[in-house]
mmCIF file of C-alpha atoms in Angstrom:
data_model
loop_
_atom_site.group_PDB
_atom_site.id
_atom_site.type_symbol
_atom_site.label_atom_id
_atom_site.label_comp_id
_atom_site.label_asym_id
_atom_site.label_seq_id
_atom_site.Cartn_x
_atom_site.Cartn_y
_atom_site.Cartn_z
ATOM 1 C CA MET A 1 88.229 100.178 88.024
ATOM 2 C CA PRO A 2 85.850 101.879 85.538
ATOM 3 C CA SER A 3 87.176 103.429 82.362
ATOM 4 C CA THR A 4 86.188 106.874 83.641
ATOM 5 C CA ALA A 5 89.250 106.696 85.921
ATOM 6 C CA GLN A 6 91.466 106.472 82.820
ATOM 7 C CA GLY A 7 92.791 109.785 81.508
ATOM 8 C CA ASP A 8 93.929 108.586 78.056
ATOM 9 C CA PRO A 9 90.939 108.201 75.643
ATOM 10 C CA THR A 10 92.464 105.245 73.801
ATOM 11 C CA LEU A 11 93.302 103.353 77.001
ATOM 12 C CA ALA A 12 89.831 104.270 78.347
ATOM 13 C CA LEU A 13 88.240 102.643 75.287
ATOM 14 C CA ILE A 14 90.384 99.500 75.652
ATOM 15 C CA THR A 15 89.549 99.342 79.349
ATOM 16 C CA ARG A 16 85.824 99.584 78.552
ATOM 17 C CA LEU A 17 86.029 96.833 75.908
ATOM 18 C CA LEU A 18 87.996 94.527 78.199
ATOM 19 C CA THR A 19 85.505 95.127 80.991
ATOM 20 C CA TYR A 20 82.402 94.399 78.898
ATOM 21 C CA TYR A 21 83.722 91.586 76.706
ATOM 22 C CA GLY A 22 86.786 90.162 78.458
ATOM 23 C CA TYR A 23 85.200 90.001 81.897
ATOM 24 C CA SER A 24 81.921 88.706 80.429
ATOM 25 C CA ILE A 25 83.690 85.791 78.766
ATOM 26 C CA MET A 26 85.491 85.008 82.019
ATOM 27 C CA LEU A 27 82.208 85.142 83.955
ATOM 28 C CA ILE A 28 80.254 82.881 81.593
ATOM 29 C CA PHE A 29 82.879 80.207 80.963
ATOM 30 C CA GLY A 30 84.215 80.443 84.528
ATOM 31 C CA ASN A 31 80.760 79.701 85.965
ATOM 32 C CA ILE A 32 80.211 76.804 83.580
ATOM 33 C CA GLY A 33 83.635 75.333 84.354
ATOM 34 C CA ASN A 34 83.391 75.659 88.092
ATOM 35 C CA ILE A 35 79.891 74.158 88.195
ATOM 36 C CA PHE A 36 81.251 71.130 86.372
ATOM 37 C CA ASN A 37 84.228 71.080 88.786
ATOM 38 C CA ILE A 38 81.803 70.948 91.732
ATOM 39 C CA ILE A 39 79.725 68.183 90.147
ATOM 40 C CA LEU A 40 82.794 66.114 89.316
ATOM 41 C CA PHE A 41 84.614 66.513 92.601
ATOM 42 C CA LEU A 42 81.435 65.514 94.448
ATOM 43 C CA GLN A 43 81.630 62.114 92.793
ATOM 44 C CA LYS A 44 82.460 59.385 95.311
ATOM 45 C CA LYS A 45 85.435 58.125 93.276
ATOM 46 C CA LEU A 46 87.115 61.561 93.324
ATOM 47 C CA ARG A 47 86.107 62.549 96.865
ATOM 48 C CA LYS A 48 88.259 59.704 98.209
ATOM 49 C CA ILE A 49 91.414 61.659 97.250
ATOM 50 C CA SER A 50 92.242 64.360 99.810
ATOM 51 C CA CYS A 51 93.651 66.761 97.233
ATOM 52 C CA ASN A 52 90.342 66.754 95.307
ATOM 53 C CA ASN A 53 88.558 68.053 98.430
ATOM 54 C CA TYR A 54 90.710 71.173 98.180
ATOM 55 C CA PHE A 55 89.840 71.468 94.491
ATOM 56 C CA LEU A 56 86.156 71.194 95.382
ATOM 57 C CA VAL A 57 86.217 74.080 97.878
ATOM 58 C CA THR A 58 88.371 76.059 95.453
ATOM 59 C CA ALA A 59 85.677 75.699 92.821
ATOM 60 C CA LEU A 60 83.058 76.980 95.283
ATOM 61 C CA THR A 61 85.127 80.041 96.231
ATOM 62 C CA ASN A 62 85.935 80.634 92.543
ATOM 63 C CA ILE A 63 82.237 80.870 91.704
ATOM 64 C CA ILE A 64 81.681 83.425 94.488
ATOM 65 C CA ALA A 65 84.746 85.442 93.468
ATOM 66 C CA LEU A 66 83.770 85.470 89.794
ATOM 67 C CA ASN A 67 80.172 86.518 90.387
ATOM 68 C CA VAL A 68 80.834 89.031 93.140
ATOM 69 C CA GLY A 69 83.962 90.470 91.537
ATOM 70 C CA ILE A 70 83.255 90.477 87.799
ATOM 71 C CA SER A 71 79.508 91.220 87.840
ATOM 72 C CA THR A 72 80.049 94.251 90.065
ATOM 73 C CA LEU A 73 82.959 95.464 87.872
ATOM 74 C CA ILE A 74 80.755 95.289 84.785
ATOM 75 C CA HIS A 75 77.938 97.108 86.631
ATOM 76 C CA ALA A 76 80.367 99.751 87.858
ATOM 77 C CA GLU A 77 81.503 100.329 84.261
ATOM 78 C CA SER A 78 77.945 100.895 83.066
ATOM 79 C CA GLU A 79 76.783 102.821 86.149
ATOM 80 C CA PRO A 80 79.820 104.420 87.875
ATOM 81 C CA SER A 81 77.535 106.669 89.923
ATOM 82 C CA ASP A 82 76.249 103.584 91.798
ATOM 83 C CA ILE A 83 79.674 102.999 93.397
ATOM 84 C CA THR A 84 79.506 103.796 97.105
ATOM 85 C CA ALA A 85 81.804 103.227 100.033
ATOM 86 C CA THR A 86 79.584 100.381 101.279
ATOM 87 C CA TYR A 87 79.672 98.734 97.861
ATOM 88 C CA CYS A 88 83.485 98.931 97.794
ATOM 89 C CA LYS A 89 83.875 97.559 101.316
ATOM 90 C CA ILE A 90 81.539 94.561 100.845
ATOM 91 C CA ASP A 91 82.708 93.732 97.310
ATOM 92 C CA GLY A 92 86.422 94.162 98.119
ATOM 93 C CA TYR A 93 86.247 92.047 101.275
ATOM 94 C CA ILE A 94 84.247 89.128 99.790
ATOM 95 C CA MET A 95 86.373 88.980 96.643
ATOM 96 C CA ASN A 96 89.593 89.168 98.651
ATOM 97 C CA VAL A 97 88.526 86.373 101.030
ATOM 98 C CA CYS A 98 87.395 84.062 98.204
ATOM 99 C CA LEU A 99 90.481 84.582 96.025
ATOM 100 C CA GLN A 100 92.847 84.128 98.975
ATOM 101 C CA VAL A 101 91.086 80.943 100.115
ATOM 102 C CA SER A 102 91.334 79.635 96.553
ATOM 103 C CA ARG A 103 95.050 80.478 96.280
ATOM 104 C CA TYR A 104 96.067 79.029 99.594
ATOM 105 C CA LEU A 105 94.034 75.873 99.157
ATOM 106 C CA ILE A 106 96.196 75.248 96.055
ATOM 107 C CA VAL A 107 99.243 75.785 98.296
ATOM 108 C CA ILE A 108 97.807 73.280 100.812
ATOM 109 C CA ALA A 109 97.070 70.869 97.987
ATOM 110 C CA CYS A 110 100.763 71.042 97.038
ATOM 111 C CA PHE A 111 101.709 70.195 100.627
ATOM 112 C CA ASP A 112 99.115 67.418 100.622
ATOM 113 C CA ARG A 113 100.763 65.754 97.587
ATOM 114 C CA TYR A 114 104.173 66.207 99.250
ATOM 115 C CA ALA A 115 102.848 64.539 102.417
ATOM 116 C CA MET A 116 101.316 61.681 100.470
ATOM 117 C CA CYS A 117 104.658 60.642 98.946
ATOM 118 C CA SER A 118 106.737 61.403 102.065
ATOM 119 C CA THR A 119 108.816 58.715 103.750
ATOM 120 C CA ASN A 120 107.755 60.117 107.139
ATOM 121 C CA ALA A 121 104.673 58.312 108.472
ATOM 122 C CA PHE A 122 103.626 61.298 110.588
ATOM 123 C CA ILE A 123 103.710 63.669 107.613
ATOM 124 C CA ARG A 124 101.771 61.182 105.477
ATOM 125 C CA LYS A 125 98.830 61.448 107.897
ATOM 126 C CA PHE A 126 98.249 64.970 106.567
ATOM 127 C CA SER A 127 97.084 63.573 103.202
ATOM 128 C CA ARG A 128 94.032 61.884 104.747
ATOM 129 C CA VAL A 129 90.580 63.007 103.578
ATOM 130 C CA ARG A 130 89.346 63.338 107.156
ATOM 131 C CA ILE A 131 92.158 65.772 108.000
ATOM 132 C CA ALA A 132 91.386 67.881 104.962
ATOM 133 C CA ARG A 133 87.638 68.106 105.633
ATOM 134 C CA ARG A 134 87.615 68.524 109.412
ATOM 135 C CA TYR A 135 90.679 70.654 110.086
ATOM 136 C CA VAL A 136 92.608 72.094 107.154
ATOM 137 C CA ILE A 137 89.808 73.544 105.035
ATOM 138 C CA PRO A 138 87.913 75.201 107.959
ATOM 139 C CA CYS A 139 91.189 76.644 109.256
ATOM 140 C CA VAL A 140 92.172 78.129 105.861
ATOM 141 C CA VAL A 141 88.687 79.686 105.445
ATOM 142 C CA PHE A 142 88.755 81.139 108.954
ATOM 143 C CA ILE A 143 92.284 82.585 108.561
ATOM 144 C CA TRP A 144 91.385 84.361 105.311
ATOM 145 C CA MET A 145 88.189 85.752 106.789
ATOM 146 C CA VAL A 146 90.358 87.484 109.404
ATOM 147 C CA VAL A 147 93.572 88.508 107.609
ATOM 148 C CA PRO A 148 92.061 90.849 104.953
ATOM 149 C CA ILE A 149 89.978 92.725 107.522
ATOM 150 C CA HIS A 150 91.865 95.864 106.509
ATOM 151 C CA VAL A 151 90.026 95.916 103.172
ATOM 152 C CA PRO A 152 86.594 97.059 104.457
ATOM 153 C CA ILE A 153 88.322 99.393 106.945
ATOM 154 C CA LEU A 154 90.716 101.221 104.571
ATOM 155 C CA ILE A 155 89.068 101.091 101.188
ATOM 156 C CA THR A 156 87.221 104.185 99.995
ATOM 157 C CA VAL A 157 85.745 105.851 96.883
ATOM 158 C CA GLN A 158 87.489 108.413 94.717
ATOM 159 C CA ASN A 159 86.239 109.513 91.295
ATOM 160 C CA SER A 160 83.731 106.613 91.231
ATOM 161 C CA THR A 161 86.568 104.128 91.834
ATOM 162 C CA CYS A 162 87.180 101.814 94.776
ATOM 163 C CA THR A 163 90.681 102.603 95.968
ATOM 164 C CA PHE A 164 93.089 102.841 98.892
ATOM 165 C CA VAL A 165 94.685 106.194 99.720
ATOM 166 C CA ASP A 166 97.809 107.381 101.536
ATOM 167 C CA LYS A 167 99.066 104.879 104.127
ATOM 168 C CA GLY A 168 96.171 102.548 103.349
ATOM 169 C CA ALA A 169 97.365 102.286 99.753
ATOM 170 C CA PHE A 170 100.928 101.521 100.853
ATOM 171 C CA TYR A 171 99.725 98.885 103.348
ATOM 172 C CA ASN A 172 97.482 97.197 100.800
ATOM 173 C CA SER A 173 100.317 97.163 98.246
ATOM 174 C CA ILE A 174 102.645 95.458 100.741
ATOM 175 C CA TYR A 175 99.854 93.020 101.637
ATOM 176 C CA GLY A 176 99.306 92.183 97.954
ATOM 177 C CA LEU A 177 102.986 91.938 97.178
ATOM 178 C CA LEU A 178 103.774 89.554 100.017
ATOM 179 C CA LEU A 179 100.597 87.492 100.499
ATOM 180 C CA ILE A 180 99.474 87.342 96.867
ATOM 181 C CA GLY A 181 102.520 87.908 94.706
ATOM 182 C CA ILE A 182 105.421 86.267 96.589
ATOM 183 C CA LEU A 183 104.299 83.818 99.329
ATOM 184 C CA PRO A 184 101.779 81.606 97.389
ATOM 185 C CA PRO A 185 103.903 81.009 94.247
ATOM 186 C CA GLY A 186 107.007 80.637 96.429
ATOM 187 C CA LEU A 187 105.390 77.927 98.554
ATOM 188 C CA MET A 188 103.917 76.220 95.488
ATOM 189 C CA PHE A 189 107.380 76.115 93.920
ATOM 190 C CA VAL A 190 109.068 74.774 97.069
ATOM 191 C CA PHE A 191 106.464 72.046 97.636
ATOM 192 C CA SER A 192 106.581 71.046 93.973
ATOM 193 C CA LEU A 193 110.365 70.563 94.238
ATOM 194 C CA LEU A 194 109.855 68.494 97.396
ATOM 195 C CA ILE A 195 107.236 66.371 95.649
ATOM 196 C CA PHE A 196 109.629 65.631 92.783
ATOM 197 C CA HIS A 197 112.342 64.789 95.320
ATOM 198 C CA ASN A 198 110.079 62.353 97.187
ATOM 199 C CA LEU A 199 108.883 60.749 93.947
ATOM 200 C CA LYS A 200 112.476 60.115 92.906
ATOM 201 C CA LEU A 201 113.210 58.532 96.293
ATOM 202 C CA ARG A 202 110.111 56.325 95.962
ATOM 203 C CA GLN A 203 111.131 55.257 92.464
ATOM 204 C CA HIS A 204 114.632 54.494 93.657
ATOM 205 C CA ARG A 205 113.289 52.318 96.507
ATOM 206 C CA ARG A 206 111.069 50.415 94.077
ATOM 207 C CA GLN A 207 114.056 49.653 91.875
ATOM 208 C CA ILE A 208 116.011 48.338 94.868
ATOM 209 C CA HIS A 209 113.032 46.399 96.310
ATOM 210 C CA PRO A 210 110.833 45.494 93.348
ATOM 211 C CA LEU A 211 108.876 42.869 95.331
ATOM 212 C CA VAL A 212 107.536 45.333 97.883
ATOM 213 C CA THR A 213 104.451 45.915 95.736
ATOM 214 C CA GLY A 214 101.935 43.310 96.680
ATOM 215 C CA GLN A 215 103.643 42.257 99.933
ATOM 216 C CA LEU A 216 101.038 44.196 101.916
ATOM 217 C CA GLY A 217 98.189 42.267 100.340
ATOM 218 C CA THR A 218 97.399 44.816 97.618
ATOM 219 C CA PRO A 219 97.110 43.338 94.114
ATOM 220 C CA ILE A 220 99.677 44.705 91.678
ATOM 221 C CA HIS A 221 97.053 45.969 89.189
ATOM 222 C CA ASP A 222 95.220 47.852 92.010
ATOM 223 C CA THR A 223 98.478 49.452 93.097
ATOM 224 C CA GLN A 224 99.190 50.475 89.531
ATOM 225 C CA ARG A 225 95.709 51.981 89.165
ATOM 226 C CA LEU A 226 96.141 53.998 92.371
ATOM 227 C CA LYS A 227 99.550 55.146 91.163
ATOM 228 C CA THR A 228 98.072 56.329 87.866
ATOM 229 C CA LYS A 229 95.277 58.175 89.657
ATOM 230 C CA ASP A 230 97.757 59.914 91.968
ATOM 231 C CA GLN A 231 99.895 60.917 88.988
ATOM 232 C CA GLN A 232 96.933 62.489 87.234
ATOM 233 C CA VAL A 233 95.872 64.382 90.370
ATOM 234 C CA PHE A 234 99.450 65.625 90.634
ATOM 235 C CA ALA A 235 99.326 66.771 86.990
ATOM 236 C CA MET A 236 96.099 68.639 87.725
ATOM 237 C CA LEU A 237 97.805 70.332 90.629
ATOM 238 C CA LEU A 238 100.929 71.233 88.649
ATOM 239 C CA VAL A 239 98.945 72.873 85.876
ATOM 240 C CA GLN A 240 97.107 74.948 88.501
ATOM 241 C CA VAL A 241 100.445 76.015 89.971
ATOM 242 C CA PHE A 242 101.752 76.999 86.526
ATOM 243 C CA ALA A 243 98.614 78.991 85.745
ATOM 244 C CA TYR A 244 98.802 80.828 89.063
ATOM 245 C CA VAL A 245 102.480 81.673 88.763
ATOM 246 C CA ALA A 246 102.051 82.835 85.137
ATOM 247 C CA SER A 247 99.069 85.037 85.963
ATOM 248 C CA SER A 248 100.382 86.456 89.247
ATOM 249 C CA THR A 249 103.912 87.394 88.058
ATOM 250 C CA PRO A 250 102.816 90.544 86.125
ATOM 251 C CA TYR A 251 100.694 91.552 89.116
ATOM 252 C CA THR A 252 103.684 91.115 91.446
ATOM 253 C CA ILE A 253 105.989 93.158 89.213
ATOM 254 C CA THR A 254 103.433 95.976 88.938
ATOM 255 C CA LEU A 255 102.829 96.044 92.700
ATOM 256 C CA LEU A 256 106.576 96.072 93.303
ATOM 257 C CA TYR A 257 106.880 99.086 91.017
ATOM 258 C CA VAL A 258 104.009 100.854 92.826
ATOM 259 C CA VAL A 259 105.626 100.207 96.226
ATOM 260 C CA LEU A 260 109.064 101.355 95.081
ATOM 261 C CA LYS A 261 107.544 104.471 93.487
ATOM 262 C CA SER A 262 105.640 105.318 96.652
ATOM 263 C CA ILE A 263 108.840 105.257 98.728
ATOM 264 C CA GLY A 264 110.811 107.150 96.048
ATOM 265 C CA THR A 265 113.159 104.317 95.074
ATOM 266 C CA VAL A 266 112.329 104.545 91.358
ATOM 267 C CA GLU A 267 111.714 107.497 89.087
ATOM 268 C CA LYS A 268 108.073 108.544 88.996
ATOM 269 C CA THR A 269 108.319 109.271 85.261
ATOM 270 C CA VAL A 270 109.002 105.626 84.239
ATOM 271 C CA TRP A 271 105.269 105.178 83.563
ATOM 272 C CA ASN A 272 102.825 108.047 83.368
ATOM 273 C CA VAL A 273 99.601 107.971 85.377
ATOM 274 C CA SER A 274 97.442 106.726 82.493
ATOM 275 C CA THR A 275 99.816 103.910 81.653
ATOM 276 C CA THR A 276 100.177 102.886 85.280
ATOM 277 C CA THR A 277 96.390 102.886 85.718
ATOM 278 C CA PHE A 278 95.908 100.707 82.611
ATOM 279 C CA ILE A 279 98.663 98.241 83.634
ATOM 280 C CA LEU A 280 97.112 97.956 87.084
ATOM 281 C CA PHE A 281 93.746 97.219 85.402
ATOM 282 C CA VAL A 282 95.187 94.480 83.179
ATOM 283 C CA THR A 283 97.247 92.807 85.924
ATOM 284 C CA ASP A 284 94.229 93.050 88.239
ATOM 285 C CA MET A 285 92.200 91.279 85.535
ATOM 286 C CA LEU A 286 94.722 88.415 85.558
ATOM 287 C CA ARG A 287 93.604 87.567 89.126
ATOM 288 C CA PHE A 288 90.637 85.771 87.603
ATOM 289 C CA VAL A 289 92.675 83.564 85.240
ATOM 290 C CA CYS A 290 92.862 80.615 87.652
ATOM 291 C CA PRO A 291 89.204 80.756 88.744
ATOM 292 C CA PHE A 292 88.230 81.014 85.070
ATOM 293 C CA THR A 293 90.462 78.316 83.541
ATOM 294 C CA SER A 294 90.794 75.548 86.168
ATOM 295 C CA PHE A 295 88.102 73.250 84.677
ATOM 296 C CA TYR A 296 89.520 73.503 81.162
ATOM 297 C CA LEU A 297 93.077 72.901 82.396
ATOM 298 C CA PHE A 298 91.922 69.796 84.290
ATOM 299 C CA LEU A 299 90.257 68.473 81.136
ATOM 300 C CA PHE A 300 93.436 69.057 79.193
ATOM 301 C CA VAL A 301 95.870 67.224 81.482
ATOM 302 C CA SER A 302 93.838 64.455 83.144
ATOM 303 C CA GLN A 303 92.437 61.384 81.410
ATOM 304 C CA LEU A 304 90.683 60.424 84.693
ATOM 305 C CA TYR A 305 88.940 63.800 84.791
ATOM 306 C CA ARG A 306 87.871 63.513 81.135
ATOM 307 C CA ARG A 307 86.505 60.011 81.745
ATOM 308 C CA GLU A 308 84.495 61.201 84.731
ATOM 309 C CA MET A 309 83.256 64.120 82.695
ATOM 310 C CA VAL A 310 81.991 61.802 79.944
ATOM 311 C CA LEU A 311 80.142 59.721 82.563
ATOM 312 C CA ILE A 312 78.501 62.852 83.984
ATOM 313 C CA ILE A 313 77.341 63.964 80.544
ATOM 314 C CA ARG A 314 75.907 60.505 79.885
ATOM 315 C CA LYS A 315 74.000 60.628 83.163
ATOM 316 C CA ILE A 316 72.646 64.059 82.340
ATOM 317 C CA LEU A 317 71.493 62.882 78.899
ATOM 318 C CA HIS A 318 69.937 59.790 80.427
ATOM 319 C CA TYR A 319 67.969 61.702 83.033
ATOM 320 C CA SER A 320 66.950 64.259 80.381
ATOM 321 C CA ARG A 321 65.497 61.458 78.256
ATOM 322 C CA LEU A 322 63.631 60.122 81.298
ATOM 323 C CA LEU A 323 62.124 63.587 81.955
ATOM 324 C CA LEU A 324 61.066 63.997 78.329
ATOM 325 C CA HIS A 325 59.817 60.419 77.945
ATOM 326 C CA PRO A 326 58.810 59.009 81.372
ATOM 327 C CA PRO A 327 58.715 55.177 81.436
ATOM 328 C CA HIS A 328 55.052 55.003 82.620
ATOM 329 C CA ILE A 329 53.886 57.057 79.635
ATOM 330 C CA ASP A 330 55.747 54.782 77.236
ATOM 331 C CA ASN A 331 54.123 51.780 78.962
ATOM 332 C CA LEU A 332 50.674 53.322 78.644
ATOM 333 C CA ASP A 333 51.230 54.051 74.968
ATOM 334 C CA ARG A 334 52.494 50.545 74.399
ATOM 335 C CA ALA A 335 49.543 49.003 76.276
ATOM 336 C CA GLY A 336 47.108 51.151 74.330
ATOM 337 C CA SER A 337 48.559 50.079 71.003
ATOM 338 C CA GLN A 338 48.460 46.418 72.044
ATOM 339 C CA GLN A 339 44.784 46.778 73.090
ATOM 340 C CA HIS A 340 43.967 48.417 69.776
ATOM 341 C CA HIS A 341 45.615 45.569 67.831
ATOM 342 C CA SER A 342 43.764 42.940 69.893
ATOM 343 C CA SER A 343 40.411 44.625 69.298
ATOM 344 C CA THR A 344 40.979 44.656 65.575
#
């Protein structure tokens, strides 16, 4: 929301600064990070892991959400008169779809890791790359193109601000509270606990049957390498879960307050209008934390990811040198110098 919707001059100034500088930093570094995520997860070595296919699509939706959401917010701050009902409907719908697809693909990635280490052979089939690409990802995208259809229907413009009013505001608050604030982190937490439980069972079985490794024809060092890769992918997933829970909790608390206030359960004087508007702005800003930070979190927790990143940078530098100094030009220069020496 633009700072013109803020009644308090000090909070309006802070809102304006956060919009211009905070959102700009998120947009720049978020785009850089997600582009690198796409490049890295397109590598053959990483594409063979089903969970990484969810990370790849998440990076794509993050780029759309960042550019559609943040760039329009910055433009709305500088030119609030340009905000129209059509602008609000298109922007709100696209941003909602992309952010929800990103969130729920992280949830699916948690289930994918749970399935991979499950003792049930039928559940383990879910962690196949083919299942992720052909069925799960298209289904998640389709579902979240349908569910938030209320956004373009109910959203409107008031005081140069995209907003929901009356029953539409109450419905959207319930939608955000349940499907953004409670369900995704709740499912992430449950699946994470199940993953830890299955990993403990697997470790216990290995202690009882230490010779199982290698009995199926897989060399021990290959098995260890696959185990290390899976552990690092799991660490990448966990740090995403932590970032989402940490950034969505303030949003959930604020939405809960708004819902309780609308039905008269809490005193309306707990926060005044200006404070409530500013808190909503800040917690709304936190929606972009995961799309903005995922690449940097992956670099921090995963040695495999850092190693692949170094290889990509080396390839880029190599191709850059080839563009600046093509081999045929170097050969011509070398041949010319040799001819010159022979003539002398």
